[in-house]
CSV table of C-alpha atoms in Angstrom, one decimal:
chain,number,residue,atom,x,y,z
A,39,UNK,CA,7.9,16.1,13.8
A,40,UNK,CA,4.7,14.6,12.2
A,41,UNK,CA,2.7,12.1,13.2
A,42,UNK,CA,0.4,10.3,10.4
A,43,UNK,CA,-2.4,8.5,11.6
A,44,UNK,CA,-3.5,5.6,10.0
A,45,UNK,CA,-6.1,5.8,7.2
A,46,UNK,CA,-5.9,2.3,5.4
A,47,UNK,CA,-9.4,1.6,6.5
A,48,UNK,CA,-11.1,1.7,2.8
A,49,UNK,CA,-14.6,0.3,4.6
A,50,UNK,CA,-14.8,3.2,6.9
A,51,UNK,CA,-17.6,6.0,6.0
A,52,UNK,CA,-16.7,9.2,5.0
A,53,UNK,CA,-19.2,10.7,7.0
A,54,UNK,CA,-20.8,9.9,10.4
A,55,UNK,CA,-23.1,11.0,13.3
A,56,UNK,CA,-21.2,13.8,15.4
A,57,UNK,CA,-20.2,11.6,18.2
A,58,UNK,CA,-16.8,10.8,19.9
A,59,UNK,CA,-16.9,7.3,18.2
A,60,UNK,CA,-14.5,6.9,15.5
A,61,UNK,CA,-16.2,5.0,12.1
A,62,UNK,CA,-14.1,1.9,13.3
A,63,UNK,CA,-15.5,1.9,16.5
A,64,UNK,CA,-19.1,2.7,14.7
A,65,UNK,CA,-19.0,-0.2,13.0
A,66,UNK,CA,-17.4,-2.6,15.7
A,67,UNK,CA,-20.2,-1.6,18.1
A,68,UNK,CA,-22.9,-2.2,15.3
A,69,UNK,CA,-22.0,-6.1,15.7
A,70,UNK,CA,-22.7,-9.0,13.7
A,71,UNK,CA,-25.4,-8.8,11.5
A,72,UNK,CA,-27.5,-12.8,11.8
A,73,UNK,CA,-30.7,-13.9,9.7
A,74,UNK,CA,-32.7,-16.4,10.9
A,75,UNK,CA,-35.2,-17.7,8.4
A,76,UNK,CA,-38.0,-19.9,9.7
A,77,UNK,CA,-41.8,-20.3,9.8
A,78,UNK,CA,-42.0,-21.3,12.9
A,79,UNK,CA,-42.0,-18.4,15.9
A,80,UNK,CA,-40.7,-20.3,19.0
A,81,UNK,CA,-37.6,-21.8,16.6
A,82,UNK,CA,-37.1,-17.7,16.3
A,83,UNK,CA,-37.3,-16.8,19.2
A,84,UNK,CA,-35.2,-19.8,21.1
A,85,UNK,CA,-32.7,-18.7,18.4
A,86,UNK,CA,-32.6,-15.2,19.5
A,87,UNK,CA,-32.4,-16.1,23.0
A,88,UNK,CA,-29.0,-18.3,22.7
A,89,UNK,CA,-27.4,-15.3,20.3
A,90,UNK,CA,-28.8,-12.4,22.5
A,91,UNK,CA,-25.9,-12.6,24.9
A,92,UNK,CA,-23.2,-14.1,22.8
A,93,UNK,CA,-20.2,-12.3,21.5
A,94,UNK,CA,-17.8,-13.1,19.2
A,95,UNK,CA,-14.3,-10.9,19.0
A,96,UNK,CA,-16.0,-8.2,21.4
A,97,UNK,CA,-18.8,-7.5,19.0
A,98,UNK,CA,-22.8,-8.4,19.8
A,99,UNK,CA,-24.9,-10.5,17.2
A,100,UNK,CA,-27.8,-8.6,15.9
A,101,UNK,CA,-30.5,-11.1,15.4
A,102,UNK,CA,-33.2,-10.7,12.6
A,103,UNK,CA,-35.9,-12.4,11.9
A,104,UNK,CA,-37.9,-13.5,8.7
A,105,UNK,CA,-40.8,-15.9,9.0
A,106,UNK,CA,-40.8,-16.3,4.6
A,107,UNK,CA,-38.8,-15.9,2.0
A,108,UNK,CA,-40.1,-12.7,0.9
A,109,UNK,CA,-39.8,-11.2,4.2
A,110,UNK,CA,-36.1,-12.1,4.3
A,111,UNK,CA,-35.7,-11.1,0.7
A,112,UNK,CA,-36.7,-7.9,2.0
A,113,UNK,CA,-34.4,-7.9,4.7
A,114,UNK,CA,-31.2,-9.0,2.5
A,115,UNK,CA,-32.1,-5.9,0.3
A,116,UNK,CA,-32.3,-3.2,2.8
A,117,UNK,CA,-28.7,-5.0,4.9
A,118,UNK,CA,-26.1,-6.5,2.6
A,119,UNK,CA,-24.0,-6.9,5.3
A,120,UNK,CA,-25.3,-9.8,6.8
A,121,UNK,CA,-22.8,-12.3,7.7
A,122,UNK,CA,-24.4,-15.2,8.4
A,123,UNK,CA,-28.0,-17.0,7.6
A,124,UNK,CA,-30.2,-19.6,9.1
A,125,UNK,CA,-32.2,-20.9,7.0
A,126,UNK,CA,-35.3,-23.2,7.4
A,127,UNK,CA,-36.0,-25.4,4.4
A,128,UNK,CA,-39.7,-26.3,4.7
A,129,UNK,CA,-41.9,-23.1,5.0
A,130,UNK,CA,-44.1,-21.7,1.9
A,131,UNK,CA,-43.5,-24.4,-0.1
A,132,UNK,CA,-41.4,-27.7,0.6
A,133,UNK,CA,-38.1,-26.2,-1.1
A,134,UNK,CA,-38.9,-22.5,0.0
A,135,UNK,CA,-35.5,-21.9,2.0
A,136,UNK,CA,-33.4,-23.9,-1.1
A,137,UNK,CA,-35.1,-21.2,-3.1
A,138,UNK,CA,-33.8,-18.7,-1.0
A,139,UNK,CA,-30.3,-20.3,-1.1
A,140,UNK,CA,-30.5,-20.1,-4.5
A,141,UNK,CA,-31.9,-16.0,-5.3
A,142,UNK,CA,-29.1,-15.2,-2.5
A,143,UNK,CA,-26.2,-17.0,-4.7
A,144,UNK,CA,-27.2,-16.1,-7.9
A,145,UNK,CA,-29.4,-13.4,-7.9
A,146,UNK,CA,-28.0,-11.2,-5.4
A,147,UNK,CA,-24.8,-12.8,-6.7
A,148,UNK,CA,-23.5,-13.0,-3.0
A,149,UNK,CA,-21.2,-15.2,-1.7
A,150,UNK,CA,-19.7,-13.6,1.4
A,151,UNK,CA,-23.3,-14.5,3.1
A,152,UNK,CA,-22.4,-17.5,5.2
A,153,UNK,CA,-25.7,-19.9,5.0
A,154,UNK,CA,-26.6,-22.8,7.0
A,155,UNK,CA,-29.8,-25.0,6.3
A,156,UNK,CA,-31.0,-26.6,9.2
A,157,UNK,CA,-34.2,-28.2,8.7
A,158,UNK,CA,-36.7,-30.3,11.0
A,159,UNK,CA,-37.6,-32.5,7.9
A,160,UNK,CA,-34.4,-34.2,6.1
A,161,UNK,CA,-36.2,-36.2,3.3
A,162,UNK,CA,-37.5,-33.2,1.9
A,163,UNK,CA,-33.8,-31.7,1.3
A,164,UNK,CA,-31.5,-34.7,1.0
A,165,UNK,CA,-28.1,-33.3,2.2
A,166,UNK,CA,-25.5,-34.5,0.0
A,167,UNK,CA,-27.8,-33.3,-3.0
A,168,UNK,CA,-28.4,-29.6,-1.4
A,169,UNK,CA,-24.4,-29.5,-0.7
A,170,UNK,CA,-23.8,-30.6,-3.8
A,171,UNK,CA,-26.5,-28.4,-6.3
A,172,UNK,CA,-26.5,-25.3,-3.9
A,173,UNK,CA,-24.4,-22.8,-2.6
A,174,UNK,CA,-24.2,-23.1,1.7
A,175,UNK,CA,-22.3,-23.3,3.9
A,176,UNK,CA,-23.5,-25.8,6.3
A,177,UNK,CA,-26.3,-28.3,6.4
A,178,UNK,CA,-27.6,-29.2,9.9
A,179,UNK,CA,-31.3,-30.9,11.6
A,180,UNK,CA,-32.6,-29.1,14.0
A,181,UNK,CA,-32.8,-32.1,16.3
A,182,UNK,CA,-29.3,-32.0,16.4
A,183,UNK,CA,-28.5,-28.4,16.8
A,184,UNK,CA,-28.5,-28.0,21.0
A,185,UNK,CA,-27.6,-24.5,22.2
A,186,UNK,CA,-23.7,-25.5,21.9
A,187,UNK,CA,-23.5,-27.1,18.4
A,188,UNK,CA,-25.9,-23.6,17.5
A,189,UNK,CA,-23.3,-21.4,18.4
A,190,UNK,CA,-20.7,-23.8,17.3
A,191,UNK,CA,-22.1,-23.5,13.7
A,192,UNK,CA,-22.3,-19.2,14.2
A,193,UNK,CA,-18.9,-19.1,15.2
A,194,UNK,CA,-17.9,-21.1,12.0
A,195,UNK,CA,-20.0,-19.0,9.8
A,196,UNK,CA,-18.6,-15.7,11.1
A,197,UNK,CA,-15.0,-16.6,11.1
A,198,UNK,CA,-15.6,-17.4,7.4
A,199,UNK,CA,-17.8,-14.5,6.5
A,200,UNK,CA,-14.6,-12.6,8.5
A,201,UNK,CA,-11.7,-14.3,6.6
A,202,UNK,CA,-13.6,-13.9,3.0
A,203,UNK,CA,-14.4,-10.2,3.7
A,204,UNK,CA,-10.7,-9.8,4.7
A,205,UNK,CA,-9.4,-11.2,1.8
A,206,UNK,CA,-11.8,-9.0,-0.6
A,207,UNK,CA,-11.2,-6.3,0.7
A,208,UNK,CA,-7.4,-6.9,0.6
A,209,UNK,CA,-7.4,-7.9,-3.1
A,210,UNK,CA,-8.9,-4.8,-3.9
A,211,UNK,CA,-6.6,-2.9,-1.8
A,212,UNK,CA,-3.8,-4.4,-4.5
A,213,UNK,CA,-6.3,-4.1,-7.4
A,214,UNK,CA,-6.4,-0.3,-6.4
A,215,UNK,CA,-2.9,0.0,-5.5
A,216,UNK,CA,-1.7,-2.0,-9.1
A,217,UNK,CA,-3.7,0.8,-10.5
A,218,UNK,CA,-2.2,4.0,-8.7
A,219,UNK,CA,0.9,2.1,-9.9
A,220,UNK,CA,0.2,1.8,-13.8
A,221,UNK,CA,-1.0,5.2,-13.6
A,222,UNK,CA,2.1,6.6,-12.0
A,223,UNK,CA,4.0,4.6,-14.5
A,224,UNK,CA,2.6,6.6,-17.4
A,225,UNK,CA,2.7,10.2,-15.8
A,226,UNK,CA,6.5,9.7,-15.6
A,227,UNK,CA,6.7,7.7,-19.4
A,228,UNK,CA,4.5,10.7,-20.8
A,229,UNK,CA,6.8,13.7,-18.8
A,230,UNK,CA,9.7,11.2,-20.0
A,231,UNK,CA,10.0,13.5,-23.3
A,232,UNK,CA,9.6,16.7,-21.2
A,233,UNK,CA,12.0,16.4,-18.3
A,234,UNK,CA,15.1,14.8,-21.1
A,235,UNK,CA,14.4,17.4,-24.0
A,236,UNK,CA,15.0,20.8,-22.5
A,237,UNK,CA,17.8,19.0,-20.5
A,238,UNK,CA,19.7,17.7,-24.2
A,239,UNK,CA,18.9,21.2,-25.3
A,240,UNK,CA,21.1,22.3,-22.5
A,241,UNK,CA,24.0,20.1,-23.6
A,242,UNK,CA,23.7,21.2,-27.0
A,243,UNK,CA,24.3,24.8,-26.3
A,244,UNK,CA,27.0,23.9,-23.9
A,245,UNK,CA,28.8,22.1,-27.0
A,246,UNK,CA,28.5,24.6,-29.3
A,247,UNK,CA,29.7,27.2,-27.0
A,248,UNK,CA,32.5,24.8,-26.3
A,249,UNK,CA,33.2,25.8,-29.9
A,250,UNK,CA,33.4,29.5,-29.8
A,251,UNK,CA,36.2,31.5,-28.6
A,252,UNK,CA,35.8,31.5,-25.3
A,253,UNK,CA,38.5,32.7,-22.2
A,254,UNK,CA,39.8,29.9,-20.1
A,255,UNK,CA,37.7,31.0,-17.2
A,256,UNK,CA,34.4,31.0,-19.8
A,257,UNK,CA,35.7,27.7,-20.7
A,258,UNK,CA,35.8,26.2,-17.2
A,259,UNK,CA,32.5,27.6,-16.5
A,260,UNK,CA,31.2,26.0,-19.8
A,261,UNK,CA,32.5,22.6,-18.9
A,262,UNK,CA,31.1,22.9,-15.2
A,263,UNK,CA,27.4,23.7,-17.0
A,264,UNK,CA,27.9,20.6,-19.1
A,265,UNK,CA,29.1,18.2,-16.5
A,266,UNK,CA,26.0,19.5,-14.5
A,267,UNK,CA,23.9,18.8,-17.0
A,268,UNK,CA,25.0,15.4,-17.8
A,269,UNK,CA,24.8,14.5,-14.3
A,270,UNK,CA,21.3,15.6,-14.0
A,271,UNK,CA,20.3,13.8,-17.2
A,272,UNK,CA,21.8,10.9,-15.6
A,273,UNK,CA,19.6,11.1,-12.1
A,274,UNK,CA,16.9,12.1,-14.6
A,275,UNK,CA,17.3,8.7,-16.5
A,276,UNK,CA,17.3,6.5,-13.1
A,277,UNK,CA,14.0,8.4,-11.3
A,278,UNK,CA,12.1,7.9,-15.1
A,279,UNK,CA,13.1,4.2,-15.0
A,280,UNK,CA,10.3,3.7,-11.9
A,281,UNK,CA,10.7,0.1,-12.1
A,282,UNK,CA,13.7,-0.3,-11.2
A,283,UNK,CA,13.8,2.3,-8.6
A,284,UNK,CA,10.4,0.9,-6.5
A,285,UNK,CA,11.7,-2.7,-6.7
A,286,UNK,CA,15.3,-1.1,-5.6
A,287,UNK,CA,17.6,-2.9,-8.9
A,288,UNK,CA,19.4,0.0,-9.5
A,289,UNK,CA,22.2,-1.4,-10.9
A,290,UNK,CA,25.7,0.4,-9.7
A,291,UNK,CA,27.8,1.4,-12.9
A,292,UNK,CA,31.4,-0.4,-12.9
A,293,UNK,CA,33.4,1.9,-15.6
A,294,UNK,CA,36.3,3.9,-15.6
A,295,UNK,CA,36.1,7.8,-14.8
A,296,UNK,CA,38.5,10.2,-13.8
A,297,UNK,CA,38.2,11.1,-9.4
A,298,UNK,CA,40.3,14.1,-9.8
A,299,UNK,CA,38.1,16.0,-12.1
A,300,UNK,CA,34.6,14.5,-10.3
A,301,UNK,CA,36.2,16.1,-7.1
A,302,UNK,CA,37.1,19.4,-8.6
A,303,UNK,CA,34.1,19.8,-10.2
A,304,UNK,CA,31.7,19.1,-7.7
A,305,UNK,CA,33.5,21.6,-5.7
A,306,UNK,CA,33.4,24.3,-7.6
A,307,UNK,CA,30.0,24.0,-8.3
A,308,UNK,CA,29.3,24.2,-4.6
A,309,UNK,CA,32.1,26.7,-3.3
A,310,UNK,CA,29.8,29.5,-3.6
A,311,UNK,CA,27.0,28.0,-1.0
A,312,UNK,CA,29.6,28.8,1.6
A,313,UNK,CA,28.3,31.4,3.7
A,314,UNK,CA,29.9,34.7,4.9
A,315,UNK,CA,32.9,33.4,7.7
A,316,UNK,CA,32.5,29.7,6.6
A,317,UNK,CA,36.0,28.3,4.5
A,318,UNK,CA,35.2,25.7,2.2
A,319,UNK,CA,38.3,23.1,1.8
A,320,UNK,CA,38.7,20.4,-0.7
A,321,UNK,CA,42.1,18.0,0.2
A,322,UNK,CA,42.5,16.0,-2.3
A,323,UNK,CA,45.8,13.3,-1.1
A,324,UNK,CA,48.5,13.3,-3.9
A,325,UNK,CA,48.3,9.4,-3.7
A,326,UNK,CA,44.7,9.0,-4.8
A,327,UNK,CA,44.6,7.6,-8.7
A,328,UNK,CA,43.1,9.9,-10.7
A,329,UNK,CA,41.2,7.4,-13.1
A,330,UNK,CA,39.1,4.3,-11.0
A,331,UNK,CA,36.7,2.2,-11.6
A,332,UNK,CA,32.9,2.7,-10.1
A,333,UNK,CA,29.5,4.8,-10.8
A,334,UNK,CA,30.2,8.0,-11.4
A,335,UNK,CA,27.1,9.2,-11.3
A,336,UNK,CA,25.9,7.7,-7.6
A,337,UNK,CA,29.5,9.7,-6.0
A,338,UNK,CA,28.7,12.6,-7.6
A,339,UNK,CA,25.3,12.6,-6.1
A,340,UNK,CA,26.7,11.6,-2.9
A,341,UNK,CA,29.1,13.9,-2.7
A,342,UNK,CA,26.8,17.2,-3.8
A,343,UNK,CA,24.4,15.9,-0.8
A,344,UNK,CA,26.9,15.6,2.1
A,345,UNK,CA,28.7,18.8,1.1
A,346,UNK,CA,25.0,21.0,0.3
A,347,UNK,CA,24.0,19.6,3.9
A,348,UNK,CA,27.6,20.5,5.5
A,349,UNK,CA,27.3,23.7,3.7
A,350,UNK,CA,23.8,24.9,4.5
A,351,UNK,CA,24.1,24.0,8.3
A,352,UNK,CA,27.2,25.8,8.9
A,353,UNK,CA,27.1,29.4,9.8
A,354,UNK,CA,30.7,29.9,11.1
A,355,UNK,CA,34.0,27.9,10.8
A,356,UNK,CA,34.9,25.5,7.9
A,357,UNK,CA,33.3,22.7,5.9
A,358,UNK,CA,36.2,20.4,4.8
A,359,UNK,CA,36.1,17.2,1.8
A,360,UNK,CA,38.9,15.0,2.3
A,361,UNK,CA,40.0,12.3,-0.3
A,362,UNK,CA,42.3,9.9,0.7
A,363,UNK,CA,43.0,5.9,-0.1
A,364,UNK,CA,42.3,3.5,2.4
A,365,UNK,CA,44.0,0.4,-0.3
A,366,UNK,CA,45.1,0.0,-3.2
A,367,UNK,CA,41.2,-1.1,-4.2
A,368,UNK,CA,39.0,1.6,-2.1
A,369,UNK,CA,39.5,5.7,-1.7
A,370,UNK,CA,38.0,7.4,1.2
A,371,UNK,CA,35.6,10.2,1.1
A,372,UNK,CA,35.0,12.4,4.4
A,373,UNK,CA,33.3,15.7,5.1
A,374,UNK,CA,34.0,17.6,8.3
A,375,UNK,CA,32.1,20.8,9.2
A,376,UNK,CA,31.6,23.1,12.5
A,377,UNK,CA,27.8,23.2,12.0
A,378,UNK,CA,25.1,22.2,14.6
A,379,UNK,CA,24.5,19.0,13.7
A,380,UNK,CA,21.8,16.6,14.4
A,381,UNK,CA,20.4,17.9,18.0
């Protein structure tokens, strides 16, 4: 048996530190990444304080600090994983942090970065104009923002940095799987022409032997290379057609084909897999009709797998195909063997 482990984590690193930690682990002991823009130290570091022992989903926050907007321009640059920013308005000048808001949005052109304005002086950021003209995420006083409604506000902005990030990353999980697809799609349109021409070439010959003088048992054997090939061309036809096979609408044939001859050939073609001490027995009931209606092609296949399985598993005794009707609509296939098994 083989056991596959799972590796559908596109974010993990290829390479890592040699430790026991797995990249997951890595990056879910790493926590959440938290900016905290503001001129003014003790806002910083009564900030730091409330998220220094807070978790969310198991995972630290990892507080940095920026007391300007180049400084935290800086720190965007060198982590752009952060997932969530709070950011003073007032500092180097009176629209500093809406600056900020706006070199993150559209300059770094990032949007997973969750940022919430919290100001000590309103008037000079009205907040319906700043929700409406910039990008954030949340507009808040500080006068209003107690240690509670602080970590209300984080816990918003990480759930939504989470749930965006998810959905990225799943997208382009399709994106990359749409591709694999298309390509996949083309390797089998462009070995199309490859796998079917050798395979008519086969046919062909067969016919034109059909033609020569040939002794009944050549004849037989002709026919048998023939109906081989025809089935293989048909198998051939249905893997090729990979949209119909991935979606699973292949469509079951409903025409008329003769059971007796299926059965005979398909055994003839297999007798000789029988090993040394092993009889191979084909029954076919007198009362089965000889022409039905179904898909020729899928009880062919059917039948070459159940009887190459019954075959190649059994070292001593029999492998036996029985054809019998079951009503006047449905006929009965059975192999029997004296292999192993399944343990």
């Amino acid at each position: 048996m083989i056991f596959v482990s799972n590796a559908n984590n596109l974010d993990s690193p290829l390479f890592g530190d040699e430790d026991n930690d797995t990249p997951a682990e890595k990056k879910h002991n790493a926590g959440w990444k938290v900016l905290v823009v503001d001129d003014d130290e003790d806002v910083l570091a009564v900030t730091r304080l409330v998220f220094s022992s807070f978790r969310y989903e198991d995972r630290p926050v990892n507080v940095m600090t920026a007391t300007s907007v180049k400084a935290a321009m800086q720190i965007l640059e060198e982590h752009t994983d952060i997932a969530v920013a709070f950011i003073d308005v007032v500092m180097e000048s009176d629209h500093a942090g809406l600056d900020l808001v706006r070199e993150i949005r559209e300059g770094q052109r990032n949007d997973e970065i969750q940022l919430i304005l919290r100001t000590g002086q309103p008037g000079y950021a009205p907040e319906m104009k700043v929700i409406l003209e910039y990008g954030i995420n949340d507009y808040r006083t500080k006068t209003e923002l107690d240690n509670v409604k602080l970590l209300s506000c984080l816990v918003a902005g990480l759930r939504n940095h989470k749930n965006m990030v998810g959905a990225r990353r799943a997208a382009s999980r399709e994106a990359i799987a749409s591709e694999l697809n298309e390509a996949k799609s083309l390797f089998f349109a462009q070995m199309s022409h490859g796998l079917r021409t050798p395979l008519n070439s086969v046919l062909g010959f067969c016919q034109l032997l059909e033609l020569t003088d040939l002794s009944a048992e050549q004849a037989e054997q002709v026919k048998l290379i023939g109906s081989c090939g025809k089935h293989l061309l048909a198998l051939v036809n249905d893997i090729l057609d990979l949209s119909k096979g991935e979606a699973g609408k292949i469509q079951l044939e409903h025409i008329g084909f003769s059971l007796h001859e299926l059965v005979r050939e398909t055994a003839k073609l297999l007798k000789n897999q029988a090993k040394d001490g092993v009889a191979f027995e084909c029954d076919l009931d007198a009362s089965v009709p000889d022409w039905v209606l179904g898909d020729p092609v899928r009880v062919r296949q059917i039948l070459h797998n159940l009887l190459s399985n019954a075959l190649k598993f059994t070292k001593q005794g029999f492998v036996k195909l029985l054809v019998e009707p079951v009503s006047d609509q449905q006929v009965q296939f059975t192999v029997t063997d004296t292999g192993m098994g399944i343990p």
